[in-house]
mmCIF file of N, CA, C and O in Angstrom:
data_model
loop_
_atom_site.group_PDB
_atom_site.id
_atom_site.type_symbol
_atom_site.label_atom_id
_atom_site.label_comp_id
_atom_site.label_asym_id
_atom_site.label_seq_id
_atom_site.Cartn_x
_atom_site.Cartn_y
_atom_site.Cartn_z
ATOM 1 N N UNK A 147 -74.598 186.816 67.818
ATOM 2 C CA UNK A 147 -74.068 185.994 66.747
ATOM 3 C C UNK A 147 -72.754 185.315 67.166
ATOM 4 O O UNK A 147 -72.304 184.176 67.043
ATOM 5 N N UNK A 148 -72.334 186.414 67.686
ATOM 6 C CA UNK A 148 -70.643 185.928 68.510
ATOM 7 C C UNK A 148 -70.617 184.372 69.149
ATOM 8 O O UNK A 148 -69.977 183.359 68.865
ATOM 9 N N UNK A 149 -71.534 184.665 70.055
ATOM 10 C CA UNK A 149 -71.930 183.327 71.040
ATOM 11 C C UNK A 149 -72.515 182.412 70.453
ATOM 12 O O UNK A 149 -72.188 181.396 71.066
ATOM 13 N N UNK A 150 -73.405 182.051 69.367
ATOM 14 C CA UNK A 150 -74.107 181.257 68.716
ATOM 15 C C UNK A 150 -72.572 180.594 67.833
ATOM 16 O O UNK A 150 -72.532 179.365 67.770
ATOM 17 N N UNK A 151 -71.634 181.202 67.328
ATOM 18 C CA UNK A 151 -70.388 180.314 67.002
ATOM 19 C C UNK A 151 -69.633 179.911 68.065
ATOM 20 O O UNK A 151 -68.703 179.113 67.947
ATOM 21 N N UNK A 152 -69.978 180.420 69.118
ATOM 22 C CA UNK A 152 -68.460 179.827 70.103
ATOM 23 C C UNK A 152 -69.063 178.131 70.399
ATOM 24 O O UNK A 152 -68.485 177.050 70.517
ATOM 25 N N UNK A 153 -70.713 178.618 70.449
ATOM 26 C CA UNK A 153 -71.585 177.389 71.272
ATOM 27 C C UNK A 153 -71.077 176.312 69.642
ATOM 28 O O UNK A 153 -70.552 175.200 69.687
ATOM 29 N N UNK A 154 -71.319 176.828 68.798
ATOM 30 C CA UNK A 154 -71.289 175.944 67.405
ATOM 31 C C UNK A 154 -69.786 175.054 67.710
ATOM 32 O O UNK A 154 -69.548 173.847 67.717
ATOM 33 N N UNK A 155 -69.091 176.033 67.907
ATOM 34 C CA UNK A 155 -67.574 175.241 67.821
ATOM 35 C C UNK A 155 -67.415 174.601 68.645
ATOM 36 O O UNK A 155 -66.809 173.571 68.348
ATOM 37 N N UNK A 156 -67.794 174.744 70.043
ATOM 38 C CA UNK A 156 -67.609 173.932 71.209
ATOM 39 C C UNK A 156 -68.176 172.614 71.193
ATOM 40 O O UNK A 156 -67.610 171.706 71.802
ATOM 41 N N UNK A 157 -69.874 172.307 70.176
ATOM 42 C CA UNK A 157 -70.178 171.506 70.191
ATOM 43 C C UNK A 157 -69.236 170.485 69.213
ATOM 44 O O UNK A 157 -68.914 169.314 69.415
ATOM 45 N N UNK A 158 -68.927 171.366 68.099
ATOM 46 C CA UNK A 158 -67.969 170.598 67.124
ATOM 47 C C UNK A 158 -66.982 169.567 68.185
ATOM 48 O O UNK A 158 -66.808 168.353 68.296
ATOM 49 N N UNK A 159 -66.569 170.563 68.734
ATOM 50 C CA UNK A 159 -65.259 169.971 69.025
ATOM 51 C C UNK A 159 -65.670 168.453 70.152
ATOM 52 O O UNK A 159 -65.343 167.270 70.049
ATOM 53 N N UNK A 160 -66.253 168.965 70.867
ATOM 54 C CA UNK A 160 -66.775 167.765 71.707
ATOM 55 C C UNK A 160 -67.145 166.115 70.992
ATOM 56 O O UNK A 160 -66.838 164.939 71.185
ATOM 57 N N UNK A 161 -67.945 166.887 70.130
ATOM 58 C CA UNK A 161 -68.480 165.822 68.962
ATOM 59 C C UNK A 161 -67.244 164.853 68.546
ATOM 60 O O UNK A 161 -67.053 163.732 69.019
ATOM 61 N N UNK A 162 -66.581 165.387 67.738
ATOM 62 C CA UNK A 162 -65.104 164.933 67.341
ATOM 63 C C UNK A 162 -64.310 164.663 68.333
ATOM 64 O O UNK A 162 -63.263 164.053 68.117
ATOM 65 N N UNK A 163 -64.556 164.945 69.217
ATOM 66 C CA UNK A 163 -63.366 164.000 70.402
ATOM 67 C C UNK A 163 -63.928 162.975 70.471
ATOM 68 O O UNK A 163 -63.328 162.021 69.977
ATOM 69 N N UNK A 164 -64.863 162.794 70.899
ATOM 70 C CA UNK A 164 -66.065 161.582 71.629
ATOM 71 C C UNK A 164 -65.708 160.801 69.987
ATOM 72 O O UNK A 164 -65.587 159.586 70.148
ATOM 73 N N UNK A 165 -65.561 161.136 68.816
ATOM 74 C CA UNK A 165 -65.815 159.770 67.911
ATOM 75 C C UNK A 165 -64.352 159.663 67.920
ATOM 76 O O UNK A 165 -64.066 158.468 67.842
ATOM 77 N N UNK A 166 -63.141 160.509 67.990
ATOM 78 C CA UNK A 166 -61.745 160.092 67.999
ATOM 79 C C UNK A 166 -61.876 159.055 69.056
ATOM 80 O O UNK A 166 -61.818 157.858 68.774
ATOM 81 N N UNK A 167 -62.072 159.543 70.409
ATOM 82 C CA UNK A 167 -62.021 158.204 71.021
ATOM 83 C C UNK A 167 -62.477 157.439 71.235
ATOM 84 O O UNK A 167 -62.106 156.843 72.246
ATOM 85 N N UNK A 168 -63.631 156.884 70.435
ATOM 86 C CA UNK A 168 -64.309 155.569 70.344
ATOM 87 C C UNK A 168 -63.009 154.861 69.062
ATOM 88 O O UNK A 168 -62.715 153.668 69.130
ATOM 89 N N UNK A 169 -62.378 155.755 68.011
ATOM 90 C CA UNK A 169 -61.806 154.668 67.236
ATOM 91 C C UNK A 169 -60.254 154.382 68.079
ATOM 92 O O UNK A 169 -59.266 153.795 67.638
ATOM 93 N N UNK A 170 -60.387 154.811 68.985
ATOM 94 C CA UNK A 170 -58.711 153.842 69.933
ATOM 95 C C UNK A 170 -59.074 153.233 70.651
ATOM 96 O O UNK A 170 -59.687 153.593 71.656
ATOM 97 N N UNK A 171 -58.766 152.016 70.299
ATOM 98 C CA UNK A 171 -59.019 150.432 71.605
ATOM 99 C C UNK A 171 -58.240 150.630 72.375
ATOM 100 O O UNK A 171 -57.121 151.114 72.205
ATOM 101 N N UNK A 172 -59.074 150.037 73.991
ATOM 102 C CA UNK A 172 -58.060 150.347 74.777
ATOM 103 C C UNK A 172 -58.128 148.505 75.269
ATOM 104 O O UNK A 172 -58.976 147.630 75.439
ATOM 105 N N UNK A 173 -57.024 148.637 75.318
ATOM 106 C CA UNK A 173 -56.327 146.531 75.879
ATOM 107 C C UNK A 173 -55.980 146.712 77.227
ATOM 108 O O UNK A 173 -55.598 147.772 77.723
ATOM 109 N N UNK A 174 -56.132 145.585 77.830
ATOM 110 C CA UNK A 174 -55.381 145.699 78.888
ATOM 111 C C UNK A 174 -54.375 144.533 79.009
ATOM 112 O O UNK A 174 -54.747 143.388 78.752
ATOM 113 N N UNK A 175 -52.775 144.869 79.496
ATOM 114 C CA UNK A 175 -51.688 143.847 79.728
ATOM 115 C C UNK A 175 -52.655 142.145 80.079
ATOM 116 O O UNK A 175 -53.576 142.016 80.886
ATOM 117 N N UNK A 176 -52.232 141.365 79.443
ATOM 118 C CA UNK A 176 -52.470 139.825 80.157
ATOM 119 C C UNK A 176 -51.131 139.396 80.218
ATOM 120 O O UNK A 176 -51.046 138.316 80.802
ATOM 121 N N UNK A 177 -49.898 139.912 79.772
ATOM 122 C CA UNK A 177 -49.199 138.850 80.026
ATOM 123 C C UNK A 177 -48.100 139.676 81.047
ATOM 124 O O UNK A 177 -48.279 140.877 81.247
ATOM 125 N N UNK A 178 -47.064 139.025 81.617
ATOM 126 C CA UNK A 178 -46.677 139.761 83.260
ATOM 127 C C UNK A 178 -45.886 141.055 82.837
ATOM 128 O O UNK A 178 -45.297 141.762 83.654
ATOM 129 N N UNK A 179 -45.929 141.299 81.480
ATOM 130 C CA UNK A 179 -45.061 142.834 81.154
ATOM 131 C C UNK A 179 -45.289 143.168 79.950
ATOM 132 O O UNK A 179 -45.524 142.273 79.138
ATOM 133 N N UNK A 180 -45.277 144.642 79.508
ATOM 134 C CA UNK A 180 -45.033 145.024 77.825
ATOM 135 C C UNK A 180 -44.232 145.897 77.722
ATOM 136 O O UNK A 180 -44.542 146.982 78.213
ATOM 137 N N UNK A 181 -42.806 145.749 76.998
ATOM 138 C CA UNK A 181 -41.809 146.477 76.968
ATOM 139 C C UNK A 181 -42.430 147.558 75.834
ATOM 140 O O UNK A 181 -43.171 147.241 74.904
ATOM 141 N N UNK A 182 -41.813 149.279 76.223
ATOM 142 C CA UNK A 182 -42.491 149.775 75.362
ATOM 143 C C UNK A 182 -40.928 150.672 74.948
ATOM 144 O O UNK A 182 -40.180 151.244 75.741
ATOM 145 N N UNK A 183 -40.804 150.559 73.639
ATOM 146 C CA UNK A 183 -39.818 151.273 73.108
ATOM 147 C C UNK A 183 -40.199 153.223 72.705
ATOM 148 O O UNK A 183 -41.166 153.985 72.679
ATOM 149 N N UNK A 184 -38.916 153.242 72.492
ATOM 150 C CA UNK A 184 -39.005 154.930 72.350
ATOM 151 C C UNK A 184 -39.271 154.888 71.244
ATOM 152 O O UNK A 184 -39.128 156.101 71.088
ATOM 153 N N UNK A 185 -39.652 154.424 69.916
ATOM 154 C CA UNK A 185 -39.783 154.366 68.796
ATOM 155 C C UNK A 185 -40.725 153.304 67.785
ATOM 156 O O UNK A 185 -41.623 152.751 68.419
ATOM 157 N N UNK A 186 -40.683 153.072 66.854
ATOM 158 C CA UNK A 186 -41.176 152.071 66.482
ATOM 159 C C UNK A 186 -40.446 151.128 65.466
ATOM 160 O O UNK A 186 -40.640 150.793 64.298
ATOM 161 N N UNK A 187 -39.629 150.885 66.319
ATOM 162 C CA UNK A 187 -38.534 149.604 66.080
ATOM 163 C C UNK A 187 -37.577 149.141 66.942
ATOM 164 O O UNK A 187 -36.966 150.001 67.577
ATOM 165 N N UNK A 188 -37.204 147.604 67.177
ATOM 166 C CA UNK A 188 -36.500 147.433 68.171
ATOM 167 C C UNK A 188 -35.284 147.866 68.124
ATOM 168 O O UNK A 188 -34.526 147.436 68.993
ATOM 169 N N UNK A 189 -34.813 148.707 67.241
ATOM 170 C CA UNK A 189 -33.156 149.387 67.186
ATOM 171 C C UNK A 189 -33.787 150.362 68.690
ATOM 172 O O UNK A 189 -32.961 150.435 69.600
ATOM 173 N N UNK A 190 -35.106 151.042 68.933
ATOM 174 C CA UNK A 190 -34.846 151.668 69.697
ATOM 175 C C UNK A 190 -35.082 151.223 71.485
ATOM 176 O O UNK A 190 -36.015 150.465 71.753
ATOM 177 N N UNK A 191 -34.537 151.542 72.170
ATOM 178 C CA UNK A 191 -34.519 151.675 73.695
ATOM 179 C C UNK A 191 -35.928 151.524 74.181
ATOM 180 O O UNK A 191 -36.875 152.253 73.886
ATOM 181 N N UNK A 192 -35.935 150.489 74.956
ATOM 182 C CA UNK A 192 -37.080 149.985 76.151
ATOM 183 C C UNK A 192 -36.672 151.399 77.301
ATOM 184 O O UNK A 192 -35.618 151.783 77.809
ATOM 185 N N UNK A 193 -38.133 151.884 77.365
ATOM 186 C CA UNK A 193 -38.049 152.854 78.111
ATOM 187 C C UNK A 193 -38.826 152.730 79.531
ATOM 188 O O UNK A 193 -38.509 153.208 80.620
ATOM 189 N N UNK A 194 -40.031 151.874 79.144
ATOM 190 C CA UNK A 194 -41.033 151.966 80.114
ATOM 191 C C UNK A 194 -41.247 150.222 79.930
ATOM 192 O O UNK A 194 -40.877 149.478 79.022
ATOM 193 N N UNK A 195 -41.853 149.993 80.946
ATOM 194 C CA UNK A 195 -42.157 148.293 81.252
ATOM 195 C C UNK A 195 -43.818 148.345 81.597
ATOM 196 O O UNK A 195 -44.090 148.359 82.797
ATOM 197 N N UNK A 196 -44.890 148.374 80.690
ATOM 198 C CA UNK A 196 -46.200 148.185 81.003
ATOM 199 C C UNK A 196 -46.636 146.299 81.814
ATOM 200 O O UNK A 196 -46.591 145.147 81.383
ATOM 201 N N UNK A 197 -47.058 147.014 83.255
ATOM 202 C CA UNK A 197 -47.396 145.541 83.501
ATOM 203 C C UNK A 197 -48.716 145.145 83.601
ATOM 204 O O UNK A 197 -49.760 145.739 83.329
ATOM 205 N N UNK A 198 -48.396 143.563 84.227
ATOM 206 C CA UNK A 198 -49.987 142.867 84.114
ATOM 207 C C UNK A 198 -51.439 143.740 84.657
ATOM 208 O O UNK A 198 -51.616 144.264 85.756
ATOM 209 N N UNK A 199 -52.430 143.681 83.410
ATOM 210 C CA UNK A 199 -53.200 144.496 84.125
ATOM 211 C C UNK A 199 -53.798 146.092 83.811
ATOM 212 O O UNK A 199 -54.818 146.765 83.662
ATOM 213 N N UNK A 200 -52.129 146.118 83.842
ATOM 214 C CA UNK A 200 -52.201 147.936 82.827
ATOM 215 C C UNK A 200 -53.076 148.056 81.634
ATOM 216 O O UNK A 200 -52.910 147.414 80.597
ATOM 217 N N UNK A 201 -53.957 148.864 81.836
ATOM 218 C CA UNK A 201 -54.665 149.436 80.409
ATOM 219 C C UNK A 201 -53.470 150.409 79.534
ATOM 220 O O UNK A 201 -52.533 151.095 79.942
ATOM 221 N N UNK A 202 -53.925 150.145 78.319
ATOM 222 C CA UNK A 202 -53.421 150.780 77.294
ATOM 223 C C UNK A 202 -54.352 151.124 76.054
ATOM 224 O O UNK A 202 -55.407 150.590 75.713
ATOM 225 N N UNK A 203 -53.733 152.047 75.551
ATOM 226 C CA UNK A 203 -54.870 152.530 74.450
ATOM 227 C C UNK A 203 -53.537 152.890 72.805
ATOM 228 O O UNK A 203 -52.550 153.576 72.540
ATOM 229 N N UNK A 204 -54.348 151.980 72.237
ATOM 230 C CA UNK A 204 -53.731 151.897 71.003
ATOM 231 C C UNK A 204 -54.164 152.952 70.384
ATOM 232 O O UNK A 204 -55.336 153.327 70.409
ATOM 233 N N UNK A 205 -52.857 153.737 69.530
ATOM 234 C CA UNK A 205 -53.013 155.120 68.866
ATOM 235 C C UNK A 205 -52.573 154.876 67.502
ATOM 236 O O UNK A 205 -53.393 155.455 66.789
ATOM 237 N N UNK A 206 -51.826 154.397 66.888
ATOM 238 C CA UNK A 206 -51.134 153.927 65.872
ATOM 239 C C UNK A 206 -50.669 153.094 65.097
ATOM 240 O O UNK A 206 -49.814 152.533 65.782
ATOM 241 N N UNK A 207 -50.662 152.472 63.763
ATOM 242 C CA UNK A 207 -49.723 151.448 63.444
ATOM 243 C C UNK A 207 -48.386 151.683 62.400
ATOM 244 O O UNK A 207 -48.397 152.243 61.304
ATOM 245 N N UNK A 208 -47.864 151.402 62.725
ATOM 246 C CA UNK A 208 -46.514 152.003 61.798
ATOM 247 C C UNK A 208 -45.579 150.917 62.018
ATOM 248 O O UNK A 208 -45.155 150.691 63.151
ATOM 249 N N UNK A 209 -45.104 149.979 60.650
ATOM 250 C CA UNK A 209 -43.847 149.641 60.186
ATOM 251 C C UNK A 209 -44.001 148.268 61.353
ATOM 252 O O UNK A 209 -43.155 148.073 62.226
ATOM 253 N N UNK A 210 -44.849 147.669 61.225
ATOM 254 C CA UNK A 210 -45.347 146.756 62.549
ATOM 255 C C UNK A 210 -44.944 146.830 64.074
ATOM 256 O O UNK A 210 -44.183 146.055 64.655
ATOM 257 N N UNK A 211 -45.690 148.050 64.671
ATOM 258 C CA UNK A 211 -45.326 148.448 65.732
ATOM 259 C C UNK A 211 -47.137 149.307 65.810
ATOM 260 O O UNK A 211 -47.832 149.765 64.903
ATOM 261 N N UNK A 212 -47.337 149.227 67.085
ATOM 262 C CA UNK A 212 -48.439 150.016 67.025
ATOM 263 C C UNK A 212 -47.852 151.153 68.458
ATOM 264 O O UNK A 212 -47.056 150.983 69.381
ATOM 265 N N UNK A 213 -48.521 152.040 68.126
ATOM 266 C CA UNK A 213 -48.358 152.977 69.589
ATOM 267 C C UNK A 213 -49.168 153.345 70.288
ATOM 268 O O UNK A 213 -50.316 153.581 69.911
ATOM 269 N N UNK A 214 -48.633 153.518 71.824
ATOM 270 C CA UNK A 214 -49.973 152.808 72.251
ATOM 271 C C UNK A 214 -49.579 154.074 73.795
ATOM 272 O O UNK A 214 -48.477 154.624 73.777
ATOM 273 N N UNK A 215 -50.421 154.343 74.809
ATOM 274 C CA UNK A 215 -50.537 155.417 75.840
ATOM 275 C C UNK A 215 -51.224 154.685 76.971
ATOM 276 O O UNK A 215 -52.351 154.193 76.918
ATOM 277 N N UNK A 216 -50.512 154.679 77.859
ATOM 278 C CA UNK A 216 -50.314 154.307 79.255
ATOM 279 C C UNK A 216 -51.850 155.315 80.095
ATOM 280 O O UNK A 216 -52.166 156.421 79.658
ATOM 281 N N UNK A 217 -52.517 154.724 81.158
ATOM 282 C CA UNK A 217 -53.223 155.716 81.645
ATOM 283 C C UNK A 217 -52.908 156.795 82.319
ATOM 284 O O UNK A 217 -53.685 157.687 82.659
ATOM 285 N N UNK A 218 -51.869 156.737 82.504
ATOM 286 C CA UNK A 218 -50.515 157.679 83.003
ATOM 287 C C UNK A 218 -50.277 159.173 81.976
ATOM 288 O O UNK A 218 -49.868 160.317 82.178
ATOM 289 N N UNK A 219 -50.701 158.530 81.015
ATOM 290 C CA UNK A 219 -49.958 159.488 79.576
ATOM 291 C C UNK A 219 -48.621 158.920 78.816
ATOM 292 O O UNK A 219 -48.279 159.227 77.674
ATOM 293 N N UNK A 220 -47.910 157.983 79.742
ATOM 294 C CA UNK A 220 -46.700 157.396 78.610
ATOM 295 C C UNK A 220 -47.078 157.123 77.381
ATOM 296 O O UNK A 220 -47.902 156.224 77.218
ATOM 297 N N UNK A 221 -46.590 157.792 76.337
ATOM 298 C CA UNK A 221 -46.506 157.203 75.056
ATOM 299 C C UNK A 221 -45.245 156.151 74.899
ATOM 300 O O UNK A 221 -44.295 156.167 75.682
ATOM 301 N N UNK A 222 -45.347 155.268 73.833
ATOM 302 C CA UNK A 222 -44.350 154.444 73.300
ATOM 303 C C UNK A 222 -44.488 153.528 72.517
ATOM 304 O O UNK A 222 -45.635 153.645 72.086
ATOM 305 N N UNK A 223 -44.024 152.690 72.070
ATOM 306 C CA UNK A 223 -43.877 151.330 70.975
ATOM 307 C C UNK A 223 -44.051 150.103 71.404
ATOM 308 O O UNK A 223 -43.588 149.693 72.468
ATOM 309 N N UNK A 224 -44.796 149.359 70.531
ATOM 310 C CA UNK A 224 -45.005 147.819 70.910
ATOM 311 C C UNK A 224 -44.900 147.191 69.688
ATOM 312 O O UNK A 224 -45.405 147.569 68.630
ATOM 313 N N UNK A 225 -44.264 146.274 69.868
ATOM 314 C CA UNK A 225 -44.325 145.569 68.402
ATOM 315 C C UNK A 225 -45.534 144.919 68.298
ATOM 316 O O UNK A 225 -46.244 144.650 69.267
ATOM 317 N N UNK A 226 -45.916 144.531 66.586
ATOM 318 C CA UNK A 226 -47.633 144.194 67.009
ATOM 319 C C UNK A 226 -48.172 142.745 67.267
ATOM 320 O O UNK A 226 -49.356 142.532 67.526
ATOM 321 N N UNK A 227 -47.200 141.744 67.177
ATOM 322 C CA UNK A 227 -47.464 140.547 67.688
ATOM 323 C C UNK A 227 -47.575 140.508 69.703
ATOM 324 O O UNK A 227 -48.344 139.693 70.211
ATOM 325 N N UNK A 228 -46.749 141.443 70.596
ATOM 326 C CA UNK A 228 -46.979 141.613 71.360
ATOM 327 C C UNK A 228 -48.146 142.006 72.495
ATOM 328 O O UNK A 228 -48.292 141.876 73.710
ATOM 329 N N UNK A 229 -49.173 142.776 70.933
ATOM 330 C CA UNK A 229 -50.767 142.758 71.522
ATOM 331 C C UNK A 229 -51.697 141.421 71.602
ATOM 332 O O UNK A 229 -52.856 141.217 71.961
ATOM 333 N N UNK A 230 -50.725 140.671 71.136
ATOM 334 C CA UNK A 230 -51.273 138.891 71.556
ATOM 335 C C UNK A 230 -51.313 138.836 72.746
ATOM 336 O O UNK A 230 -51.722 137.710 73.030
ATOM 337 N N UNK A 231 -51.058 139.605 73.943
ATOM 338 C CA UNK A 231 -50.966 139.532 74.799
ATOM 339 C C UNK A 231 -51.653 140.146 75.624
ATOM 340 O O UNK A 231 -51.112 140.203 76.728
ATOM 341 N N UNK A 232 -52.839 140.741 75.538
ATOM 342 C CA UNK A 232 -53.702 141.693 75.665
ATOM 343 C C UNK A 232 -55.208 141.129 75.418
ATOM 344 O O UNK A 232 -55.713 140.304 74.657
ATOM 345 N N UNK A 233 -55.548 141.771 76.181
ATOM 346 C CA UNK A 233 -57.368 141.613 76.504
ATOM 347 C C UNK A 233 -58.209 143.210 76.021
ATOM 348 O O UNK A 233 -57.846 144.386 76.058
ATOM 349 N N UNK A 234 -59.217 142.655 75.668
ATOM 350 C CA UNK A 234 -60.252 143.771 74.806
ATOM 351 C C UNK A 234 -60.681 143.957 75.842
ATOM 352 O O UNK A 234 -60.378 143.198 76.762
ATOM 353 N N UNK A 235 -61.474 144.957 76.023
ATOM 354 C CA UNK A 235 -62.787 145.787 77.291
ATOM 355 C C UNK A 235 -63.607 144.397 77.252
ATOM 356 O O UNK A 235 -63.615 144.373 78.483
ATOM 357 N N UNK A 236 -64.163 143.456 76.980
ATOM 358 C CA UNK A 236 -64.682 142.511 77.243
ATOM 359 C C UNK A 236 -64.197 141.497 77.793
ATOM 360 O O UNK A 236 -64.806 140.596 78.370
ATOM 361 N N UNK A 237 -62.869 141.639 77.598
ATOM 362 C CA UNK A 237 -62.033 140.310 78.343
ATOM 363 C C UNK A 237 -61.481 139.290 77.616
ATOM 364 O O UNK A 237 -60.865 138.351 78.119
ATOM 365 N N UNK A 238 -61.775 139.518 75.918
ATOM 366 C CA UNK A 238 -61.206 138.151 75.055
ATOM 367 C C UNK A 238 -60.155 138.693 74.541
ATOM 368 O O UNK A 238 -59.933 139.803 74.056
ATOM 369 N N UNK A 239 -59.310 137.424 74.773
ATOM 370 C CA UNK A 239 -57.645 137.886 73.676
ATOM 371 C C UNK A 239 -57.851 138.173 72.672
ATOM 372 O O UNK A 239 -58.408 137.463 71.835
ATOM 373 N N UNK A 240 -57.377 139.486 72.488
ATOM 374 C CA UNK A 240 -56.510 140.071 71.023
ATOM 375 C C UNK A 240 -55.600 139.585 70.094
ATOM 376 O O UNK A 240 -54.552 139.065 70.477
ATOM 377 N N UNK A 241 -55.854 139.683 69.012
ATOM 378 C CA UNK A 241 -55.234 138.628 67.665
ATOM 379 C C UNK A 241 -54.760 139.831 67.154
ATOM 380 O O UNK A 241 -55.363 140.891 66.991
ATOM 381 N N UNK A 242 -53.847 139.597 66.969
ATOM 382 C CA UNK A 242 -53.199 140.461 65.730
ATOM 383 C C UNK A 242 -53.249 139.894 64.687
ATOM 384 O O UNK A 242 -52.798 138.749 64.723
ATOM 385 N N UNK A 243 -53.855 140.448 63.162
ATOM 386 C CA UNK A 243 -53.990 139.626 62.051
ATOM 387 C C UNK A 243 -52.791 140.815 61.072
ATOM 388 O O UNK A 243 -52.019 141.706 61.426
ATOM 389 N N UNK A 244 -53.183 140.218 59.737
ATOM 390 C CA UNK A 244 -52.291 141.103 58.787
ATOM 391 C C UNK A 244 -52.882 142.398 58.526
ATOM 392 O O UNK A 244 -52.300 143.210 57.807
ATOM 393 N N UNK A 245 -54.416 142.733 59.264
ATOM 394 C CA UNK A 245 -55.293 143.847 58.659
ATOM 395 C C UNK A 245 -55.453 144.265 60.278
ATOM 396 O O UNK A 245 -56.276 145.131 60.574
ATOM 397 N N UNK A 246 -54.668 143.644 61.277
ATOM 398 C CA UNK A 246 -54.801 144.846 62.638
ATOM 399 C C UNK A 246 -55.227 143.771 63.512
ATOM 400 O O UNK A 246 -54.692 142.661 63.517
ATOM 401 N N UNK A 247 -56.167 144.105 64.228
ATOM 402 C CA UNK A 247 -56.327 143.420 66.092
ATOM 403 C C UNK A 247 -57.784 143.015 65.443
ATOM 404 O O UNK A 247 -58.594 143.850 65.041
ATOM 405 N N UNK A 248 -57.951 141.777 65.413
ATOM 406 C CA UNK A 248 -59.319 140.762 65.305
ATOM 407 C C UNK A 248 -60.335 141.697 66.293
ATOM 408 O O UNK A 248 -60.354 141.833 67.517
ATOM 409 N N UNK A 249 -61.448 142.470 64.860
ATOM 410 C CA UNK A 249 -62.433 143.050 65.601
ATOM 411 C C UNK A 249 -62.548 144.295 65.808
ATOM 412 O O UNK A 249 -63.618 144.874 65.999
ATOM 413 N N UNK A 250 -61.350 144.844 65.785
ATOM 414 C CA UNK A 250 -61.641 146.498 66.102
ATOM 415 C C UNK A 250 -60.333 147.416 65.843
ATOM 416 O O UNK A 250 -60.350 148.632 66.037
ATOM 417 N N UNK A 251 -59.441 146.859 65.483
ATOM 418 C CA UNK A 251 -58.244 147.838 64.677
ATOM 419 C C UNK A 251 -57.967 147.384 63.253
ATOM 420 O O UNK A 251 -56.844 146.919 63.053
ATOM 421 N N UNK A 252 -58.722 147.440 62.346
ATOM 422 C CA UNK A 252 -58.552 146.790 60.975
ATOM 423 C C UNK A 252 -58.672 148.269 60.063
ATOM 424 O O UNK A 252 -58.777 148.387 58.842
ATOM 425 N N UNK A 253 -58.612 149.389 61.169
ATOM 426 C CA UNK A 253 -58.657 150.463 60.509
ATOM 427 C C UNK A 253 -57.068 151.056 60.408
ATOM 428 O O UNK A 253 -56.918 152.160 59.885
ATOM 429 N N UNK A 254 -56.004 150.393 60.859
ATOM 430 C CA UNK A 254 -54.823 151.112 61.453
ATOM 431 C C UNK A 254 -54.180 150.108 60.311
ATOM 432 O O UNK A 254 -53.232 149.518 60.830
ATOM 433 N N UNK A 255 -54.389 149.654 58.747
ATOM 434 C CA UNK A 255 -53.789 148.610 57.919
ATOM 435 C C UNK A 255 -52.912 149.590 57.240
ATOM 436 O O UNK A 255 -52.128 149.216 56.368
#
């Protein structure tokens, strides 16, 4: 019985990762840098400099700033007009609208 829950939970958990990370888009840099703050506002400190190219994976939206993780593991801040600058896994620019990223973050409003 023991083992018939560990197998239960293990599948849980797998399950639920795999749909957590289908709902974070991951962009990649188009334009030659993305300053990423320690926070989510420009009162705070540019810590890290994401460049052209760099994938990123959007985690958050807060106070118009989304947060976003380096393939590295850096976490940090972007303001959200700055994902204008960014390419989808298909290759078309990213819009930031008033309800999130044209297409696939309209869940982060």
């Amino acid at each position: 019985m023991q083992f018939l829950k560990s197998v239960f939970l293990a599948m849980v958990c797998l399950l639920s990762s795999s749909v957590f990370a289908e709902q974070q888009p991951v962009v990649q840099v188009n334009a030659p840098f993305i300053d990423m703050h320690t926070g989510p506002s420009g009162d705070y400190p540019v810590f890290y400099v994401a460049e052209q190219g760099e994938w990123i994976t959007v985690v958050m939206r807060q106070r118009g700033y989304f947060k976003v993780v380096t393939q590295d593991g850096t976490e940090g801040w972007v303001p959200e007009m700055t994902l204008n600058n960014t390419l989808d896994a298909n290759g078309n620019p990213v819009k930031v609208t008033a309800s999130g990223l044209t297409g696939f973050l309209e869940k982060f409003q």
